[in-house]
Coordinates of C-alpha atoms in Angstrom, one line a residue:
X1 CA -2.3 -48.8 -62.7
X2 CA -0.3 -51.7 -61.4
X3 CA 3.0 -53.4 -62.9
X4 CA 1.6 -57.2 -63.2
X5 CA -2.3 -59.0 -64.7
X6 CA -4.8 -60.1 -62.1
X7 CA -7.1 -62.4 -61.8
X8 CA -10.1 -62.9 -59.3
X9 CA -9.1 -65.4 -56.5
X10 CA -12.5 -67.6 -56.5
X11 CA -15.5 -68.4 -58.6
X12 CA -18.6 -65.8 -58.8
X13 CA -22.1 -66.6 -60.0
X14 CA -25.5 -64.7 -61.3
X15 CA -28.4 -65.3 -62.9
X16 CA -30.4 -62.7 -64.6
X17 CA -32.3 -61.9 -68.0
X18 CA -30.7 -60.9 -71.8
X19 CA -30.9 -56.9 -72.1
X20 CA -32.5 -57.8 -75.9
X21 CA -33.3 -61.3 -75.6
X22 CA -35.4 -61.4 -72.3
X23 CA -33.6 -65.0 -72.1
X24 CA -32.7 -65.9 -68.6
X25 CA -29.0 -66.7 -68.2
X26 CA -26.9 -67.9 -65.9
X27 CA -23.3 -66.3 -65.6
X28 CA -20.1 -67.4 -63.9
X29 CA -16.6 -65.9 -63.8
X30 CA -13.9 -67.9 -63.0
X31 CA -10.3 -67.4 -62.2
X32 CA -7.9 -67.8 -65.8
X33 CA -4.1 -68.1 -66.2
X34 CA -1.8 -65.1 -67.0
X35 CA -1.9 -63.8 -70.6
X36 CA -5.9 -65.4 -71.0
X37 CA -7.5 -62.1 -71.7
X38 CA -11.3 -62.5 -71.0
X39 CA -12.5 -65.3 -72.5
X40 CA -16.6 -66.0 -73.2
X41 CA -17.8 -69.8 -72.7
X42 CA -20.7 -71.6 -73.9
X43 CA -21.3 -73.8 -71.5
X44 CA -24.9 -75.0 -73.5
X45 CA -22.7 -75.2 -76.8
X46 CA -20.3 -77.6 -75.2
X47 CA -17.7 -74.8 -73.7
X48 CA -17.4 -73.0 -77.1
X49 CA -15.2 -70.2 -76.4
X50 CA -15.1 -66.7 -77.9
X51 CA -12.4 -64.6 -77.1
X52 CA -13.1 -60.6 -76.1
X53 CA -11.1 -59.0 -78.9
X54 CA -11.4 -57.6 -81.9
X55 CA -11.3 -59.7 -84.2
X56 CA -15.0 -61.0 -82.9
X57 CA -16.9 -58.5 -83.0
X58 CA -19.5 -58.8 -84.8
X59 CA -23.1 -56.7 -84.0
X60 CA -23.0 -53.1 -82.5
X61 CA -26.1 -51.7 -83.2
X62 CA -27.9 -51.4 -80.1
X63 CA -25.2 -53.1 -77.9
X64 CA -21.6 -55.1 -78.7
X65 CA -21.5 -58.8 -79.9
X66 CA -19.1 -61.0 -80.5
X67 CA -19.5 -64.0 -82.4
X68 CA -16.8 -66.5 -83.8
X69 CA -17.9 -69.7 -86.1
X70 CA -21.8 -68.5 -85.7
X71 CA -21.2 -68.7 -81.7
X72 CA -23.0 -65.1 -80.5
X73 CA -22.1 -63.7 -77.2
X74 CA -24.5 -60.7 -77.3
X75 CA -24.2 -57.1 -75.1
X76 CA -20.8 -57.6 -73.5
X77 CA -19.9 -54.0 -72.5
X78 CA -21.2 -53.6 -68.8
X79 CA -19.3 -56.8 -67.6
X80 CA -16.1 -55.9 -69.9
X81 CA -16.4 -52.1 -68.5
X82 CA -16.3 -53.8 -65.2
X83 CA -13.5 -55.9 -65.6
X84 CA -11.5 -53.4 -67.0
X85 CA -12.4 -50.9 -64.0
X86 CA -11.5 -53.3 -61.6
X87 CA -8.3 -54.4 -62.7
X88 CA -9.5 -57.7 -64.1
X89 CA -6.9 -59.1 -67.0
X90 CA -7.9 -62.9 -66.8
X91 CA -11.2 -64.6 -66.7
X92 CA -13.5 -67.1 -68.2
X93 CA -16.8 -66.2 -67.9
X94 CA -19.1 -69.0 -68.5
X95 CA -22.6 -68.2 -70.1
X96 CA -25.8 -71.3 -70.5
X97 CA -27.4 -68.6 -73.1
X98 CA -26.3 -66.3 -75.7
X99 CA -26.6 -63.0 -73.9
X100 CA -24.8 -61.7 -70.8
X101 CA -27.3 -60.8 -68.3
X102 CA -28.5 -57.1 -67.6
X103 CA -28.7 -57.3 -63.6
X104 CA -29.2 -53.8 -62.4
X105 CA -28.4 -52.5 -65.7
X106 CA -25.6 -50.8 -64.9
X107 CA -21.9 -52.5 -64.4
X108 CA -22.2 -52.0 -60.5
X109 CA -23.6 -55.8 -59.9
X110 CA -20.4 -57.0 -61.9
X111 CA -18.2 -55.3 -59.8
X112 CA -19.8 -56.0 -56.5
X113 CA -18.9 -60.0 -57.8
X114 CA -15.3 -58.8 -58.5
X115 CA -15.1 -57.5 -54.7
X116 CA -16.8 -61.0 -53.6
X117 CA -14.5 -62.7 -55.2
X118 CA -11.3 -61.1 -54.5
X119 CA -8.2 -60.1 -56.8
X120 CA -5.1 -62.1 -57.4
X121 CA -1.8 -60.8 -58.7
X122 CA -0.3 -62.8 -61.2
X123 CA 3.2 -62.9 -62.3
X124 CA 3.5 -62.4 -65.6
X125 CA 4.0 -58.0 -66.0
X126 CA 1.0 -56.4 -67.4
X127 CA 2.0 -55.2 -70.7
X128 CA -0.1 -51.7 -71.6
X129 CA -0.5 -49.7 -75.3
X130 CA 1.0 -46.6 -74.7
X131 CA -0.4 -44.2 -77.0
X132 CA 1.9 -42.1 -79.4
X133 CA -0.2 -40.0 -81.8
X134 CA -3.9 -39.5 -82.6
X135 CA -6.2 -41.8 -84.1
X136 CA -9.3 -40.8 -84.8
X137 CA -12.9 -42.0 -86.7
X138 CA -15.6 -39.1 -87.8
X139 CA -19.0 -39.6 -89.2
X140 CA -20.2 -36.2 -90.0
X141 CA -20.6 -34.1 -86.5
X142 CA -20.1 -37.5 -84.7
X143 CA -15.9 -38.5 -83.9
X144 CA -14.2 -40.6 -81.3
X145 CA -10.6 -40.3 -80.9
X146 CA -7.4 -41.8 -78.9
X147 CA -4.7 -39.2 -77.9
X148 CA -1.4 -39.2 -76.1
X149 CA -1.9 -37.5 -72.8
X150 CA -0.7 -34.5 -73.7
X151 CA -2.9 -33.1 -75.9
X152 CA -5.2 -31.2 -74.6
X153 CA -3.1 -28.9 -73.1
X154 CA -6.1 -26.9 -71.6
X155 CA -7.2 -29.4 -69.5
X156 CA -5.3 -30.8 -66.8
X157 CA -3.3 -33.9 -67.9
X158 CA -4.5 -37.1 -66.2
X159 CA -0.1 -38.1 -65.7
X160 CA 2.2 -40.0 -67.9
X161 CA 0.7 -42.8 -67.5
X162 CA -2.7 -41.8 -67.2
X163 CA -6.1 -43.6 -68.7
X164 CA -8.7 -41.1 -69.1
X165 CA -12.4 -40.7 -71.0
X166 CA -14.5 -38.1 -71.8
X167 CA -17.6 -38.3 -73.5
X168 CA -20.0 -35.6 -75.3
X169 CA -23.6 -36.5 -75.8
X170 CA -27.2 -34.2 -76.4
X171 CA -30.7 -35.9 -76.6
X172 CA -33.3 -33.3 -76.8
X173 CA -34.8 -33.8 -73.3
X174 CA -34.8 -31.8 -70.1
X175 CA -32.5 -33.6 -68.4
X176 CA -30.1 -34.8 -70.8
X177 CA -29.5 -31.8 -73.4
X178 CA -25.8 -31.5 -74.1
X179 CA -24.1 -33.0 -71.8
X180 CA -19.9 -33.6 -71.3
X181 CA -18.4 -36.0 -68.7
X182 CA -14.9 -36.4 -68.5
X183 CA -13.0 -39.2 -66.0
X184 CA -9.6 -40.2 -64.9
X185 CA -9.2 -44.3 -64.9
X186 CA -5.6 -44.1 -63.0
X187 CA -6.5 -43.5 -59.8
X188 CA -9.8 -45.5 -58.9
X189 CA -12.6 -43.2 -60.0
X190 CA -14.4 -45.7 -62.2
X191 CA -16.1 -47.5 -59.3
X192 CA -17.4 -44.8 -57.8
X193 CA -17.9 -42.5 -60.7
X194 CA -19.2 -44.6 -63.5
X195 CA -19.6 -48.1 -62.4
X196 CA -23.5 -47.3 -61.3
X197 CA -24.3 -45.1 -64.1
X198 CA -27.5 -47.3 -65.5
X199 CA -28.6 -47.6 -69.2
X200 CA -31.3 -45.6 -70.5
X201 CA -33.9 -45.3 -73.0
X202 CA -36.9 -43.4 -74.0
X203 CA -40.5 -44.9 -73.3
X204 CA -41.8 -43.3 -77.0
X205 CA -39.2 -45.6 -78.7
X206 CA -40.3 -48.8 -76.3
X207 CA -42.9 -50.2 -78.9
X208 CA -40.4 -49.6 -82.1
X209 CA -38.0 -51.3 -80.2
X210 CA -39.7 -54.6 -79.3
X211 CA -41.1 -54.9 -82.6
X212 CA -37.5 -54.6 -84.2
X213 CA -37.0 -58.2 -81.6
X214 CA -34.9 -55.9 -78.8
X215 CA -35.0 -54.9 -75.6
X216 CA -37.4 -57.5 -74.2
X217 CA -35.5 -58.1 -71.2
X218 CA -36.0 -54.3 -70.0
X219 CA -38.2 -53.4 -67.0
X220 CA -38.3 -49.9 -65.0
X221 CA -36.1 -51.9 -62.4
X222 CA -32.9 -52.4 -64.9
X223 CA -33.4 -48.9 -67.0
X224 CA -33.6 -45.2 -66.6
X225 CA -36.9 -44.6 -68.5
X226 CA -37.3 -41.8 -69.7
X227 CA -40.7 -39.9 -70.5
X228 CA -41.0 -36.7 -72.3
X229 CA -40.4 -34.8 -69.9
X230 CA -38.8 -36.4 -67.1
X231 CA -38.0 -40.1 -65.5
X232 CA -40.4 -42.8 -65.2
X233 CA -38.5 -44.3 -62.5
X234 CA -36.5 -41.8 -60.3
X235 CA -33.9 -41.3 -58.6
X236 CA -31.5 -41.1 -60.6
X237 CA -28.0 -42.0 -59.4
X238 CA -26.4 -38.9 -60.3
X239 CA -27.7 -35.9 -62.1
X240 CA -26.0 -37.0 -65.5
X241 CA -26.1 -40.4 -65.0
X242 CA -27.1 -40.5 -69.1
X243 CA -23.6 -39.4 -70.4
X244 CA -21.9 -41.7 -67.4
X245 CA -23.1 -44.3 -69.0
X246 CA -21.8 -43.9 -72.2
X247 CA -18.8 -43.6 -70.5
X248 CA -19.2 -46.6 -69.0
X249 CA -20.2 -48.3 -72.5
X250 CA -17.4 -46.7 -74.5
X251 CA -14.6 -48.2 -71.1
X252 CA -16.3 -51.6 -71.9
X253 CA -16.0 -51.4 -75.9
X254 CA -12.1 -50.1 -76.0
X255 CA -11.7 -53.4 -73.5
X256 CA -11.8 -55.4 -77.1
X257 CA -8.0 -54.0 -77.5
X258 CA -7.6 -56.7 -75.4
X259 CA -5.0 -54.4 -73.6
X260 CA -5.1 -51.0 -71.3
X261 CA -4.5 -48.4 -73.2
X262 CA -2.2 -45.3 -71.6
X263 CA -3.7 -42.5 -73.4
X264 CA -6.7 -39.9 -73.7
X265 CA -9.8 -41.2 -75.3
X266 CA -12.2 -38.4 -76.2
X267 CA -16.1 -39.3 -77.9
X268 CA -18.4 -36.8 -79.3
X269 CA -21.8 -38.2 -80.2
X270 CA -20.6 -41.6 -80.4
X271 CA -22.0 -45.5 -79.9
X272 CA -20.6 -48.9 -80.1
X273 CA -20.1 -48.8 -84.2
X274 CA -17.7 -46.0 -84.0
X275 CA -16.2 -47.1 -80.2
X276 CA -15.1 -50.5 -82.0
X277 CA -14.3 -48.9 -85.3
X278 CA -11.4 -47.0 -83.4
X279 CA -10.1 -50.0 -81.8
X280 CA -10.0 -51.8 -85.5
X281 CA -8.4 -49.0 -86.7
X282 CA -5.7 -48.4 -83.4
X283 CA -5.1 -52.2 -83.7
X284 CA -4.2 -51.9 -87.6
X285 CA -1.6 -48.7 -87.1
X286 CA 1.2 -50.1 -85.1
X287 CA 2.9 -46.9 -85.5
X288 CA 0.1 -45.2 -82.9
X289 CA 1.0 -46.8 -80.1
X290 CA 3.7 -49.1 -78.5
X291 CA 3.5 -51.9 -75.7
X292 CA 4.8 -51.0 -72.6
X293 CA 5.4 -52.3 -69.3
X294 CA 5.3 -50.4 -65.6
X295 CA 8.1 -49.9 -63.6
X296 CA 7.6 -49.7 -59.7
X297 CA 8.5 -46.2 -60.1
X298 CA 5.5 -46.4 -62.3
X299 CA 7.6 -45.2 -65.2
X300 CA 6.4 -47.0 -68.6
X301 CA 8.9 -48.2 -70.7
X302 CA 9.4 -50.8 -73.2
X303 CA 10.7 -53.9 -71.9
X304 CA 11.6 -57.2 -73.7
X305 CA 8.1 -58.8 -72.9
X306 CA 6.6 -55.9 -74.5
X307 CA 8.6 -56.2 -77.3
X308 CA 8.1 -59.3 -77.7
X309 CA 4.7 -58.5 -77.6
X310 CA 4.7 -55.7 -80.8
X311 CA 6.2 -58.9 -83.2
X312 CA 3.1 -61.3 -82.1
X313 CA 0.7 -58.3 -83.1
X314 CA 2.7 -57.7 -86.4
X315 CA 3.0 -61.5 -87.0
X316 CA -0.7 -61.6 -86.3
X317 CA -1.9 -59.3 -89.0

């Protein structure tokens, strides 16, 4: 948690491959001025940009696109999770191709070009959504939902201004089954708890998959694969590295508020549909949550900026 925006203090590059696509890409992230957001450039479409919010989202299927005037950026969660867990507010990240790459598959690579680079405090305050009652989306046993802090009153509460995630999934596999994982975002955890969780899949569904057109940038050096009974490519990074990477997706999705939230989000058999259905829906209730500044007390509290901010979003809709 800190009072102003950053930025990263220097240029970053990487090339890799499209998660789907197999397309080879080229990625750069570049400094951006206070109150940017993170901003996706085409640099083979003439610098077309496409904002990360959500207004532009577009598929979610297997991963989370954006796309504004027929301009795709496809799979943006790792590097948004990334971002977010780093304290990133401002960036353009410059793209040659229409996917961003899948590196190690996990949002680890990202990060390490956040640290490379360096943060920069900007001046403008950082303006968070404080949530004040629950929002929630359900689709039969399946439910993601956004909570003040206080309410779970069995668990301990992750602080006033506390960010925190759990996540519920179960696959019917030895090492998955049900499995919970709950984090605290506040206090620096995300690097080293979910940053180097890796995405998975199962090597039945590989042939489906590649016929449907996706996944063709996979290989046993960018995925978990997962055989019937066990991993085609161990070690693992952690023992429930499966449900840490949901996590990890679900940080990266709720990044399309375009704003931190200060709040408890909580996911039960969830994906990328219902993660960006709940920021659509938190985004149209301005009564759930209010914009808030830190103090260096780190007390929130509604200052004119953030006010200010609450009549663009209302002017908006």
């Amino acid at each position: 948690m800190t009072s102003f925006e950053q930025t990263i203090r220097s240029e970053v590059t990487c090339r890799g491959v499209g998660l789907h696509s197999g397309a080879p890409v080229k990625l750069r992230i570049l400094p951006a001025p206070a109150d940017t957001g993170i901003v996706f450039r085409r640099v083979d479409l003439d610098g077309f940009c496409v904002e990360a919010v959500s207004r532009n989202v577009a598929k979610v299927s297997y991963a989370t696109s954006l796309m504004k005037k027929g301009v795709l950026i496809s799979t943006t969660e790792h590097l948004l999770s990334a971002l977010i867990g780093c304290g990133v507010d401002n960036a353009i990240v410059e793209l040659d191709n229409l996917e961003v790459p899948l590196l190690d598959g996990s949002a680890q690579p990202f990060i390490d070009m956040v640290a490379e680079a360096g943060l920069k405090r900007q001046r403008k305050k950082r303006i968070y959504l404080r949530i004040l009652k629950p929002v929630e989306v359900h689709d039969g046993e399946k439910f993601i939902g956004v909570y003040p802090n206080p309410v779970f009153p069995d668990h301990a509460p992750a602080g006033e201004n506390g960010y925190s995630v759990s996540y519920t999934i179960n696959f019917p596999h030895p090492l998955i089954g049900l499995s919970r994982f709950e984090v605290d975002l506040s206090n620096g955890s995300y690097i080293r708890e979910i940053a180097p969780a890796r995405t998975f899949g199962f090597l039945r569904d590989e042939s489906t998959l590649r016929n449907m057109g996706l996944i063709r940038g996979v290989t046993e050096e960018n995925c978990v694969v997962l055989t019937d009974d066990g991993v085609a490519n161990p070690p693992l990074r952690f023992p429930d590295e499966f449900v840490r990477h949901k996590v990890l997706d679900l940080i990266g999705d709720l990044a399309l508020l375009g704003r931190r939230i200060v709040g408890r989000v909580s996911a039960h058999f969830a994906g990328h549909a219902m993660h960006t259905a709940l920021v659509a829906k938190l985004l149209r209730d301005h009564s759930a949550w209010e914009p808030a500044t830190l103090e260096n007390s780190g007390r929130m509290l509604e200052s004119a900026a953030a006010a200010e901010y609450r009549l663009s979003m209302s002017t908006a809709d």
